[in-house]
Coordinates of C-alpha atoms in Angstrom, one line a residue:
Chain A
X1 CA 24.1 -11.8 18.7
X2 CA 21.1 -14.1 18.2
X3 CA 19.8 -16.6 20.8
X4 CA 17.0 -18.9 19.8
X5 CA 15.5 -21.1 22.5
X6 CA 13.0 -23.8 21.8
X7 CA 11.4 -22.0 18.9
X8 CA 8.6 -23.5 16.9
X9 CA 7.1 -21.6 14.0
X10 CA 5.3 -21.9 10.7
X11 CA 2.1 -21.0 9.0
X12 CA -1.2 -22.9 9.0
X13 CA 0.9 -25.8 10.4
X14 CA 4.2 -25.5 12.1
X15 CA 7.3 -26.0 9.9
X16 CA 10.1 -25.9 12.5
X17 CA 9.8 -27.6 15.9
X18 CA 11.8 -26.8 19.1
X19 CA 14.8 -25.2 17.4
X20 CA 17.6 -23.9 19.6
X21 CA 21.0 -22.2 18.8
X22 CA 22.9 -19.1 19.6
X23 CA 25.3 -17.3 17.2
X24 CA 27.5 -14.4 17.7
X25 CA 29.5 -14.5 14.5
X26 CA 28.6 -14.5 10.8
X27 CA 26.4 -17.5 9.9
X28 CA 25.6 -19.6 6.9
X29 CA 22.2 -21.4 7.1
X30 CA 22.0 -24.6 5.1
X31 CA 19.3 -27.3 4.9
X32 CA 17.3 -29.3 2.4
X33 CA 14.4 -27.7 0.4
X34 CA 11.3 -26.8 2.4
X35 CA 13.0 -27.4 5.7
X36 CA 12.1 -23.9 6.9
X37 CA 15.2 -21.7 6.4
X38 CA 13.3 -18.7 5.2
X39 CA 10.6 -19.4 7.8
X40 CA 13.2 -19.2 10.5
X41 CA 14.5 -15.9 9.0
X42 CA 10.9 -14.5 9.0
X43 CA 10.4 -15.6 12.6
X44 CA 13.7 -13.9 13.6
X45 CA 12.5 -10.6 12.2
X46 CA 9.1 -10.9 13.8
X47 CA 7.2 -11.3 10.5
X48 CA 5.5 -14.5 11.6
X49 CA 4.5 -15.5 15.2
X50 CA 6.8 -18.0 16.9
X51 CA 6.6 -20.0 20.1
X52 CA 9.7 -20.1 22.3
X53 CA 12.2 -17.4 22.9
X54 CA 14.1 -15.2 20.4
X55 CA 16.7 -12.8 21.8
X56 CA 18.4 -10.2 19.7
X57 CA 21.4 -8.7 21.4
X58 CA 20.1 -10.0 24.7
X59 CA 16.6 -8.4 24.3
X60 CA 13.4 -10.2 23.7
X61 CA 12.3 -9.8 20.0
X62 CA 8.8 -8.8 21.1
X63 CA 10.1 -6.0 23.3
X64 CA 11.3 -4.0 20.3
X65 CA 9.2 -1.3 18.7
X66 CA 8.8 -1.6 14.9
X67 CA 11.4 1.0 14.3
X68 CA 14.0 -0.3 16.7
X69 CA 13.5 -3.8 15.4
X70 CA 14.3 -2.6 11.9
X71 CA 17.5 -1.1 13.1
X72 CA 18.4 -4.3 14.9
X73 CA 17.6 -7.0 12.3
X74 CA 16.4 -7.2 8.7
X75 CA 15.8 -9.8 6.1
X76 CA 16.4 -9.7 2.3
X77 CA 14.0 -12.0 0.5
X78 CA 15.3 -13.9 -2.5
X79 CA 13.0 -12.0 -4.9
X80 CA 11.1 -8.7 -5.0
X81 CA 7.3 -8.7 -5.1
X82 CA 5.8 -5.3 -5.3
X83 CA 2.3 -4.0 -6.0
X84 CA 3.7 -0.6 -7.1
X85 CA 6.1 -1.2 -10.0
X86 CA 6.7 2.5 -10.8
X87 CA 8.9 3.2 -7.8
X88 CA 12.4 4.2 -9.0
X89 CA 15.6 2.5 -7.9
X90 CA 16.5 5.7 -6.0
X91 CA 13.1 5.9 -4.2
X92 CA 13.3 2.2 -3.4
X93 CA 16.8 2.2 -1.9
X94 CA 16.0 5.4 0.1
X95 CA 13.2 3.5 1.9
X96 CA 15.9 1.6 3.7
X97 CA 16.5 4.8 5.7
X98 CA 12.9 4.8 7.0
X99 CA 13.8 3.7 10.5
X100 CA 16.2 6.7 10.9
X101 CA 13.7 9.3 9.5
X102 CA 12.1 11.8 11.8
X103 CA 8.3 11.4 11.6
X104 CA 6.6 14.2 9.7
X105 CA 9.7 15.1 7.6
X106 CA 11.2 13.9 4.4
X107 CA 14.4 11.9 4.1
X108 CA 17.5 14.0 5.0
X109 CA 20.2 15.1 2.6
X110 CA 22.6 12.8 4.3
X111 CA 20.3 9.8 3.6
X112 CA 20.0 10.9 0.0
X113 CA 23.8 11.0 -0.4
X114 CA 24.4 7.6 1.2
X115 CA 21.8 6.1 -1.1
X116 CA 23.3 7.7 -4.2
X117 CA 26.7 6.1 -3.3
X118 CA 25.1 2.7 -2.7
X119 CA 23.3 2.8 -6.0
X120 CA 26.5 3.6 -7.8
X121 CA 28.3 0.7 -6.2
X122 CA 25.4 -1.6 -7.0
X123 CA 25.8 -0.9 -10.8
X124 CA 22.1 0.0 -11.0
X125 CA 20.6 3.1 -12.6
X126 CA 18.9 5.5 -10.1
X127 CA 16.1 6.5 -12.4
X128 CA 15.0 3.1 -13.6
X129 CA 11.6 1.8 -12.4
X130 CA 11.7 -1.4 -10.4
X131 CA 9.3 -3.2 -12.7
X132 CA 11.8 -2.9 -15.5
X133 CA 14.6 -4.7 -13.6
X134 CA 15.7 -8.2 -14.3
X135 CA 15.5 -10.7 -11.5
X136 CA 19.3 -10.3 -10.9
X137 CA 19.0 -6.5 -10.8
X138 CA 16.1 -6.8 -8.4
X139 CA 18.4 -8.9 -6.1
X140 CA 21.1 -6.2 -6.3
X141 CA 18.4 -3.6 -5.6
X142 CA 17.2 -5.4 -2.4
X143 CA 20.8 -5.8 -1.3
X144 CA 21.5 -2.1 -1.8
X145 CA 18.3 -1.2 0.2
X146 CA 19.4 -3.5 3.1
X147 CA 22.8 -1.9 3.1
X148 CA 21.2 1.5 3.4
X149 CA 19.2 0.2 6.3
X150 CA 22.4 -0.5 8.3
X151 CA 20.7 -3.0 10.7
X152 CA 23.0 -4.8 13.2
X153 CA 22.0 -8.2 11.8
X154 CA 21.3 -8.7 8.1
X155 CA 19.8 -12.0 6.8
X156 CA 20.4 -12.6 3.1
X157 CA 18.1 -15.3 1.5
X158 CA 19.7 -16.9 -1.5
X159 CA 21.5 -13.6 -2.4
X160 CA 23.4 -15.0 -5.4
X161 CA 20.7 -17.2 -6.9
X162 CA 20.0 -14.9 -9.8
X163 CA 23.4 -13.3 -10.1
X164 CA 26.0 -13.9 -12.8
X165 CA 29.6 -14.4 -11.6
X166 CA 30.5 -10.7 -12.0
X167 CA 27.5 -9.5 -9.9
X168 CA 28.0 -12.3 -7.4
X169 CA 31.4 -10.7 -6.9
X170 CA 29.5 -7.3 -6.4
X171 CA 27.5 -9.0 -3.7
X172 CA 30.6 -10.4 -2.1
X173 CA 32.3 -7.0 -2.2
X174 CA 29.2 -5.4 -0.6
X175 CA 29.4 -7.9 2.3
X176 CA 33.0 -6.9 2.9
X177 CA 32.1 -3.2 3.0
X178 CA 29.7 -3.9 5.9
X179 CA 31.1 -2.9 9.3
X180 CA 32.8 -5.6 11.4
X181 CA 30.0 -5.2 14.0
X182 CA 27.3 -6.2 11.5
X183 CA 26.3 -9.8 11.9
X184 CA 25.7 -11.4 8.5
X185 CA 23.5 -14.4 8.0
X186 CA 23.4 -16.0 4.6
X187 CA 20.8 -18.6 3.6
X188 CA 21.9 -20.6 0.6
X189 CA 22.0 -24.0 -1.2
X190 CA 25.3 -23.1 -2.8
X191 CA 27.9 -25.2 -0.9
X192 CA 30.7 -23.5 -2.8
X193 CA 29.5 -20.1 -1.8
X194 CA 29.1 -21.3 1.8
X195 CA 32.6 -22.6 1.9
X196 CA 34.1 -19.5 0.3
X197 CA 32.3 -17.3 2.8
X198 CA 33.9 -19.2 5.7
X199 CA 31.1 -18.4 8.1
X200 CA 29.9 -20.7 10.9
X201 CA 27.4 -23.2 9.6
X202 CA 23.9 -23.8 10.9
X203 CA 22.4 -26.9 9.3
X204 CA 18.7 -26.8 9.8
X205 CA 16.6 -29.9 10.3
X206 CA 12.9 -30.2 11.1
X207 CA 13.4 -30.5 14.9
X208 CA 17.0 -29.5 15.4
X209 CA 19.6 -27.0 14.3
X210 CA 23.1 -28.4 14.1
X211 CA 25.7 -25.7 14.6
X212 CA 29.2 -26.1 13.2
X213 CA 31.4 -23.4 14.6
X214 CA 34.2 -24.7 12.4
X215 CA 33.0 -24.9 8.8
X216 CA 35.8 -27.3 7.9
X217 CA 34.1 -30.0 10.0
X218 CA 30.9 -29.5 8.1
X219 CA 32.5 -29.7 4.7
X220 CA 34.0 -33.1 5.2
X221 CA 32.5 -35.6 2.7
X222 CA 31.2 -38.0 5.3
X223 CA 29.5 -35.2 7.3
X224 CA 27.9 -33.8 4.1
X225 CA 26.6 -37.3 3.3
X226 CA 25.1 -37.6 6.8
X227 CA 23.4 -34.2 6.4
X228 CA 22.0 -34.4 2.8
X229 CA 21.8 -38.2 2.4
X230 CA 23.7 -38.3 -0.9
X231 CA 27.4 -39.0 -1.6
X232 CA 29.8 -36.1 -2.2
X233 CA 33.1 -35.8 -4.0
X234 CA 35.2 -32.9 -3.0
X235 CA 38.0 -31.7 -5.2
X236 CA 39.7 -28.5 -6.0
X237 CA 38.8 -28.5 -9.8
X238 CA 35.6 -26.4 -9.3
X239 CA 35.1 -23.2 -11.2
X240 CA 34.5 -20.4 -8.8
X241 CA 34.9 -16.7 -8.7
X242 CA 38.1 -15.6 -6.9
X243 CA 36.6 -13.7 -4.0
X244 CA 39.9 -13.2 -2.1
Chain B
X1 CA 15.7 -4.1 -22.7
X2 CA 15.9 -0.8 -24.5
X3 CA 12.2 -0.7 -25.5
X4 CA 11.2 -1.3 -21.9
X5 CA 12.9 1.8 -20.6
X6 CA 10.7 4.6 -19.5
X7 CA 10.4 7.2 -22.2
X8 CA 11.7 10.4 -20.7
X9 CA 9.7 12.5 -23.2
X10 CA 6.0 12.0 -23.2
X11 CA 4.6 11.5 -26.7
X12 CA 2.9 14.7 -27.8
X13 CA -0.4 12.8 -28.4
X14 CA -0.5 11.7 -24.8
X15 CA 0.3 15.2 -23.6
X16 CA -2.6 16.4 -25.6
X17 CA -4.9 13.9 -24.0
X18 CA -3.7 15.0 -20.5
X19 CA -4.2 18.7 -21.3
X20 CA -7.6 18.1 -22.9
X21 CA -8.8 16.0 -20.0
X22 CA -7.7 18.6 -17.4
X23 CA -9.1 21.6 -19.3
X24 CA -12.5 20.0 -20.0
X25 CA -12.8 19.0 -16.3
X26 CA -11.8 22.5 -15.1
X27 CA -14.2 24.2 -17.6
X28 CA -17.1 22.0 -16.7
X29 CA -16.5 22.5 -12.9
X30 CA -16.2 26.3 -13.2
X31 CA -19.4 26.5 -15.2
X32 CA -21.2 24.4 -12.7
X33 CA -22.7 27.2 -10.6
X34 CA -24.1 29.0 -13.7
X35 CA -26.0 26.1 -15.3
X36 CA -29.1 24.2 -14.2
X37 CA -32.8 24.5 -14.1
X38 CA -32.2 28.3 -14.2
X39 CA -29.1 29.5 -16.1
X40 CA -27.4 32.4 -14.3
X41 CA -25.8 35.4 -15.9
X42 CA -22.6 36.3 -14.1
X43 CA -23.4 40.1 -14.1
X44 CA -26.6 39.5 -12.1
X45 CA -24.9 37.4 -9.4
X46 CA -23.5 40.6 -7.7
X47 CA -26.9 42.3 -7.3
X48 CA -27.7 41.6 -3.7
X49 CA -31.4 41.3 -3.9
X50 CA -31.6 39.4 -7.1
X51 CA -32.9 35.8 -7.3
X52 CA -29.7 35.0 -9.2
X53 CA -27.6 36.1 -6.2
X54 CA -29.7 33.9 -3.9
X55 CA -29.5 30.8 -6.1
X56 CA -25.8 31.3 -6.8
X57 CA -24.7 31.7 -3.2
X58 CA -27.2 29.6 -1.4
X59 CA -27.6 26.7 -3.8
X60 CA -25.1 26.5 -6.6
X61 CA -21.9 27.5 -4.8
X62 CA -22.4 25.1 -1.8
X63 CA -23.3 22.4 -4.4
X64 CA -20.0 22.9 -6.2
X65 CA -18.1 22.8 -3.0
X66 CA -20.0 19.6 -1.9
X67 CA -19.4 17.9 -5.3
X68 CA -15.7 18.9 -5.4
X69 CA -14.8 17.7 -1.9
X70 CA -17.0 14.6 -2.2
X71 CA -15.0 13.7 -5.3
X72 CA -11.8 14.3 -3.3
X73 CA -13.0 11.9 -0.5
X74 CA -14.2 9.2 -3.0
X75 CA -11.0 9.3 -5.1
X76 CA -8.6 9.4 -2.1
X77 CA -10.4 6.5 -0.3
X78 CA -10.2 4.5 -3.5
X79 CA -6.5 5.2 -3.7
X80 CA -6.0 4.3 -0.1
X81 CA -7.9 1.0 -0.2
X82 CA -6.0 0.0 -3.3
X83 CA -2.7 0.8 -1.6
X84 CA -3.5 -0.7 1.8
X85 CA -4.7 -4.0 0.3
X86 CA -2.6 -4.0 -2.9
X87 CA -5.4 -4.8 -5.2
X88 CA -6.6 -2.6 -8.1
X89 CA -10.3 -3.4 -7.5
X90 CA -10.5 -2.2 -3.8
X91 CA -12.7 0.7 -3.0
X92 CA -15.0 1.5 -0.1
X93 CA -17.8 0.3 -2.4
X94 CA -16.4 -3.0 -3.4
X95 CA -15.5 -3.7 0.2
X96 CA -19.0 -3.1 1.5
X97 CA -18.0 -0.1 3.6
X98 CA -20.3 2.4 2.0
X99 CA -23.0 -0.3 2.0
X100 CA -22.6 -0.3 5.8
X101 CA -22.8 3.5 5.8
X102 CA -26.0 3.4 3.7
X103 CA -27.6 0.9 6.1
X104 CA -26.6 3.1 9.1
X105 CA -28.2 6.1 7.5
X106 CA -31.3 4.1 6.6
X107 CA -31.7 3.1 10.2
X108 CA -31.4 6.7 11.2
X109 CA -34.2 7.6 8.8
X110 CA -36.5 4.8 9.9
X111 CA -35.9 5.7 13.6
X112 CA -36.8 9.3 12.6
X113 CA -33.5 10.7 13.7
X114 CA -32.6 13.8 11.8
X115 CA -31.7 16.3 14.4
X116 CA -28.4 18.1 14.8
X117 CA -26.5 17.8 18.1
X118 CA -23.6 20.1 18.8
X119 CA -23.4 21.0 15.1
X120 CA -23.1 17.4 14.0
X121 CA -25.9 15.8 12.0
X122 CA -27.0 12.6 13.7
X123 CA -27.5 10.8 10.4
X124 CA -23.8 11.5 9.7
X125 CA -22.9 9.7 13.0
X126 CA -25.1 6.8 12.0
X127 CA -23.4 6.7 8.6
X128 CA -20.0 6.7 10.3
X129 CA -21.1 4.0 12.7
X130 CA -22.3 1.9 9.7
X131 CA -19.0 2.4 7.9
X132 CA -16.9 1.6 11.0
X133 CA -19.0 -1.4 11.8
X134 CA -18.4 -2.9 8.3
X135 CA -14.7 -2.2 8.5
X136 CA -14.5 -4.0 11.9
X137 CA -16.6 -6.8 10.6
X138 CA -14.4 -7.1 7.5
X139 CA -11.2 -7.1 9.5
X140 CA -12.6 -9.6 12.0
X141 CA -13.8 -12.0 9.3
X142 CA -10.5 -11.7 7.4
X143 CA -8.8 -13.3 10.3
X144 CA -10.6 -16.5 9.6
X145 CA -9.6 -16.7 5.9
X146 CA -7.2 -19.5 5.3
X147 CA -5.7 -18.1 2.1
X148 CA -5.2 -14.4 3.0
X149 CA -4.8 -13.1 -0.5
X150 CA -6.4 -9.8 -1.2
X151 CA -8.9 -11.4 -3.6
X152 CA -10.5 -13.3 -0.7
X153 CA -10.9 -10.0 1.1
X154 CA -12.6 -8.6 -2.0
X155 CA -15.0 -11.5 -2.0
X156 CA -15.7 -10.9 1.7
X157 CA -16.4 -7.3 0.9
X158 CA -18.8 -8.2 -2.0
X159 CA -20.6 -10.7 0.3
X160 CA -21.0 -7.9 2.9
X161 CA -22.3 -5.5 0.3
X162 CA -25.0 -8.0 -0.6
X163 CA -25.8 -8.6 3.0
X164 CA -26.1 -4.8 3.7
X165 CA -28.4 -4.2 0.7
X166 CA -30.6 -7.1 1.8
X167 CA -30.8 -5.6 5.2
X168 CA -31.8 -2.3 3.6
X169 CA -34.6 -4.0 1.8
X170 CA -35.9 -5.4 5.1
X171 CA -35.7 -1.8 6.4
X172 CA -37.8 -0.7 3.4
X173 CA -40.6 -3.0 4.3
X174 CA -40.6 -1.8 7.9
X175 CA -40.6 1.8 7.0
X176 CA -43.6 4.1 6.4
X177 CA -44.4 5.1 2.8
X178 CA -42.8 8.5 3.3
X179 CA -39.7 7.0 4.9
X180 CA -39.4 4.5 2.1
X181 CA -39.5 7.2 -0.4
X182 CA -36.8 9.1 1.4
X183 CA -34.6 6.1 1.6
X184 CA -35.2 5.3 -2.1
X185 CA -34.3 8.8 -3.1
X186 CA -31.3 8.7 -0.9
X187 CA -29.9 5.4 -2.3
X188 CA -29.9 7.0 -5.8
X189 CA -27.2 9.4 -4.8
X190 CA -27.6 13.1 -5.0
X191 CA -25.4 16.2 -4.5
X192 CA -28.2 18.7 -3.9
X193 CA -27.7 20.7 -0.8
X194 CA -28.8 24.0 0.8
X195 CA -26.5 26.4 2.6
X196 CA -23.0 25.6 3.7
X197 CA -23.4 23.2 6.6
X198 CA -23.0 20.0 4.6
X199 CA -20.5 21.3 2.1
X200 CA -18.2 22.7 4.9
X201 CA -18.2 19.5 6.9
X202 CA -17.4 17.5 3.8
X203 CA -14.7 20.0 2.9
X204 CA -13.2 19.6 6.4
X205 CA -13.3 15.8 6.2
X206 CA -11.7 15.7 2.8
X207 CA -8.8 18.0 3.8
X208 CA -8.4 15.9 7.0
X209 CA -8.1 12.7 4.9
X210 CA -5.7 14.4 2.4
X211 CA -3.5 15.7 5.3
X212 CA -3.4 12.3 7.0
X213 CA -2.5 10.5 3.7
X214 CA 0.1 13.1 2.8
X215 CA 1.8 12.9 6.3
X216 CA 1.8 9.1 6.0
X217 CA 3.0 9.0 2.4
X218 CA 6.4 7.4 3.3
X219 CA 4.7 4.6 5.2
X220 CA 2.2 4.1 2.4
X221 CA 5.0 4.0 -0.2
X222 CA 6.5 1.0 1.8
X223 CA 3.1 -0.6 2.1
X224 CA 2.6 -0.4 -1.6
X225 CA 5.6 -2.8 -2.0
X226 CA 4.2 -5.4 0.3
X227 CA 3.2 -5.8 4.0
X228 CA 6.3 -7.7 5.1
X229 CA 8.6 -5.3 3.3
X230 CA 7.0 -2.3 5.2
X231 CA 7.4 -4.2 8.5
X232 CA 11.1 -5.1 7.8
X233 CA 11.7 -1.3 7.3
X234 CA 10.1 -0.5 10.7
X235 CA 6.5 0.4 9.8
X236 CA 4.0 -0.7 12.4
X237 CA 1.6 -1.8 9.6
X238 CA -1.2 -2.9 11.9
X239 CA -1.4 0.5 13.7
X240 CA -1.0 2.4 10.4
X241 CA -3.8 0.3 8.7
X242 CA -6.2 0.8 11.6
X243 CA -5.6 4.5 11.8
X244 CA -6.1 5.1 8.1
X245 CA -9.2 2.9 8.0
X246 CA -10.6 4.9 10.9
X247 CA -10.1 8.2 9.2
X248 CA -11.4 7.0 5.9
X249 CA -14.5 5.4 7.4
X250 CA -15.2 8.7 9.1
X251 CA -15.0 10.6 5.8
X252 CA -16.8 7.9 3.8
X253 CA -19.5 7.4 6.4
X254 CA -20.4 11.0 6.8
X255 CA -20.2 11.6 3.0
X256 CA -22.5 8.7 2.2
X257 CA -25.0 9.8 4.8
X258 CA -25.2 13.1 3.0
X259 CA -24.9 12.3 -0.7
X260 CA -25.9 8.6 -0.8
X261 CA -23.8 6.2 -2.8
X262 CA -21.8 7.6 -5.7
X263 CA -20.0 4.7 -7.3
X264 CA -17.1 4.5 -9.8
X265 CA -15.1 7.6 -8.7
X266 CA -13.0 5.7 -6.2
X267 CA -12.3 3.0 -8.7
X268 CA -11.5 4.9 -11.9
X269 CA -9.9 8.1 -10.7
X270 CA -6.8 6.5 -9.0
X271 CA -6.3 4.4 -12.2
X272 CA -6.9 7.4 -14.5
X273 CA -4.3 9.4 -12.6
X274 CA -1.8 6.4 -12.7
X275 CA -2.3 6.3 -16.5
X276 CA -1.9 10.0 -16.9
X277 CA 1.1 10.3 -14.5
X278 CA 3.2 7.2 -14.6
X279 CA 4.9 7.8 -11.2
X280 CA 5.3 6.0 -7.9
X281 CA 2.0 5.4 -6.2
X282 CA 2.8 7.7 -3.2
X283 CA 3.4 10.7 -5.4
X284 CA -0.1 10.6 -6.8
X285 CA -2.0 11.6 -3.6
X286 CA -2.5 15.2 -4.6
X287 CA -3.2 14.6 -8.3
X288 CA -5.7 11.9 -7.2
X289 CA -7.5 14.4 -4.9
X290 CA -7.6 17.1 -7.5
X291 CA -8.8 14.8 -10.3
X292 CA -11.4 13.3 -8.0
X293 CA -12.8 16.7 -7.1
X294 CA -12.8 18.0 -10.7
X295 CA -14.3 14.8 -12.1
X296 CA -17.2 14.7 -9.7
X297 CA -18.0 18.4 -10.0
X298 CA -17.8 18.1 -13.9
X299 CA -20.1 15.1 -13.8
X300 CA -22.5 17.2 -11.6
X301 CA -22.6 19.9 -14.2
X302 CA -23.4 17.4 -16.9
X303 CA -26.1 15.8 -14.8
X304 CA -27.9 19.2 -14.8
X305 CA -27.4 20.1 -18.5
X306 CA -30.4 18.3 -20.0
X307 CA -33.5 20.3 -19.0
X308 CA -35.4 17.4 -17.4
X309 CA -38.1 17.3 -14.8
X310 CA -35.5 16.3 -12.2
X311 CA -31.7 15.9 -12.1
X312 CA -30.2 12.7 -13.3
X313 CA -28.8 10.8 -10.3
X314 CA -25.1 11.7 -10.1
X315 CA -24.0 8.0 -9.9
X316 CA -25.5 7.4 -13.3
X317 CA -23.5 10.2 -14.8
X318 CA -20.2 9.1 -13.2
X319 CA -20.7 5.6 -14.6
X320 CA -21.8 6.8 -18.1
X321 CA -18.8 9.3 -18.5
X322 CA -16.2 7.4 -16.5
X323 CA -16.9 3.9 -17.9
X324 CA -16.1 4.6 -21.6
X325 CA -13.2 6.9 -20.7
X326 CA -11.7 4.3 -18.4
X327 CA -12.0 1.6 -21.1
X328 CA -10.3 4.0 -23.6
X329 CA -7.4 4.5 -21.2
X330 CA -7.0 0.8 -20.6
X331 CA -6.9 0.1 -24.3
X332 CA -4.7 3.0 -25.1
X333 CA -2.4 1.7 -22.3
X334 CA 0.8 3.3 -21.1

């Protein structure tokens, strides 16, 4: 459960002004390029300072310790940037278990087992080094790590941007393996994906967030035209993976 | 993609280079106490009233300890700064931190402070204060950088280095002829020592640094990806960075107050180890410490080989040996 109250955030100059919304269910965040979708996600995870109030499960974001915040909410960036390229896939995914690790000890055997399973499901090779992965594989890697983190709220930023249809299905299957209680937030430009996910829609504008609890209202041609400023045709002849 | 896969078997040539490097370093380090202005025969070391015994146990052995553990501190701090700031050129030297320590020690010399209080040399405290001052100055200034890339931090560090050495020059002109000479000799870097006081304190600090880095290896592994990533996984990156900078400033500050500046070790050893052991960064803490120690004590042996009037400053040897070897590793690539 996320409650955002009059939040303004950004970098050298603010990107988002006075945004308010609250969401209990899964959410798809849409909006034009550069409007601040990723900025909002970073503010929700406490990576950038924000004015206003952000409540995660009823608690102020700033009241969380670093470890508890990682258990409550996490964010998966669209691509991986790492100084150390020699970390293996296994080591990388294992780091998702960091918030559960006892200080002064190594990762537990239970953590190791969970990670081994997640890597098998992700179609990656445990021993490969992360610098050798393609951008699509890096995306699968980041997703696998976030799944091992088991946060209550997971924000996916453009999760399928670099994935072929088969691996996009892998991502979709991964979403379905998450517990019901996990709140999933997906940032995307892919309207077909957004529609197939069937989540509530949050359409982000510079100084407002329009919340559509019923996605069908958002996906009407005249509403889309109002939101994006271009005309849309909607028909059923699109090619899309059968996500069922 | 096949060609980009990591080769599970090391090529035999590469293995040879690894074995040769290690054995040369070990051999040179072990022979260190026996070579110098007076070569020592092992059989005479155990005769209690011999001059060899005295030289071996009161000069050479402490010197070997000092050079080994200094190498550990220099290499580990280089590794730490490169990891913390995710830039391959970061070391306590390029960031101006040892510059601050040198200035602090210089001030102590000019003020005539060289006493020992409660077992702690006051020059060491001045060195630590100088190092800590430059770390705080660096962090404070970096808040005002608009583009917070690590290269701007490096530029800040270089600017600080120049500032500190300019301040040291001012100190020179204020000092008496004898003090000037002491400072000049000190800035050339030297590992000569007498008795075990200095070498034991450096040994203690190097083991402290090693232990802290080893305990924090999981956090450092996350930081080596990037700062946001570490925070998303629950690392309090600010507290971690401050803690590690404090411990390393203590080690570097005290070290520099004793040996003066010894460049190049912090830069090349972590890279050398990365080339020799292509593993994740956080798994290289112990090899980095070991290679740093062996490298500096081997260089110290070499600095005493030519029978000259005085020892060659150690910093010159590290650069002369390390430079070409480093270039070779870069070209050979892996």
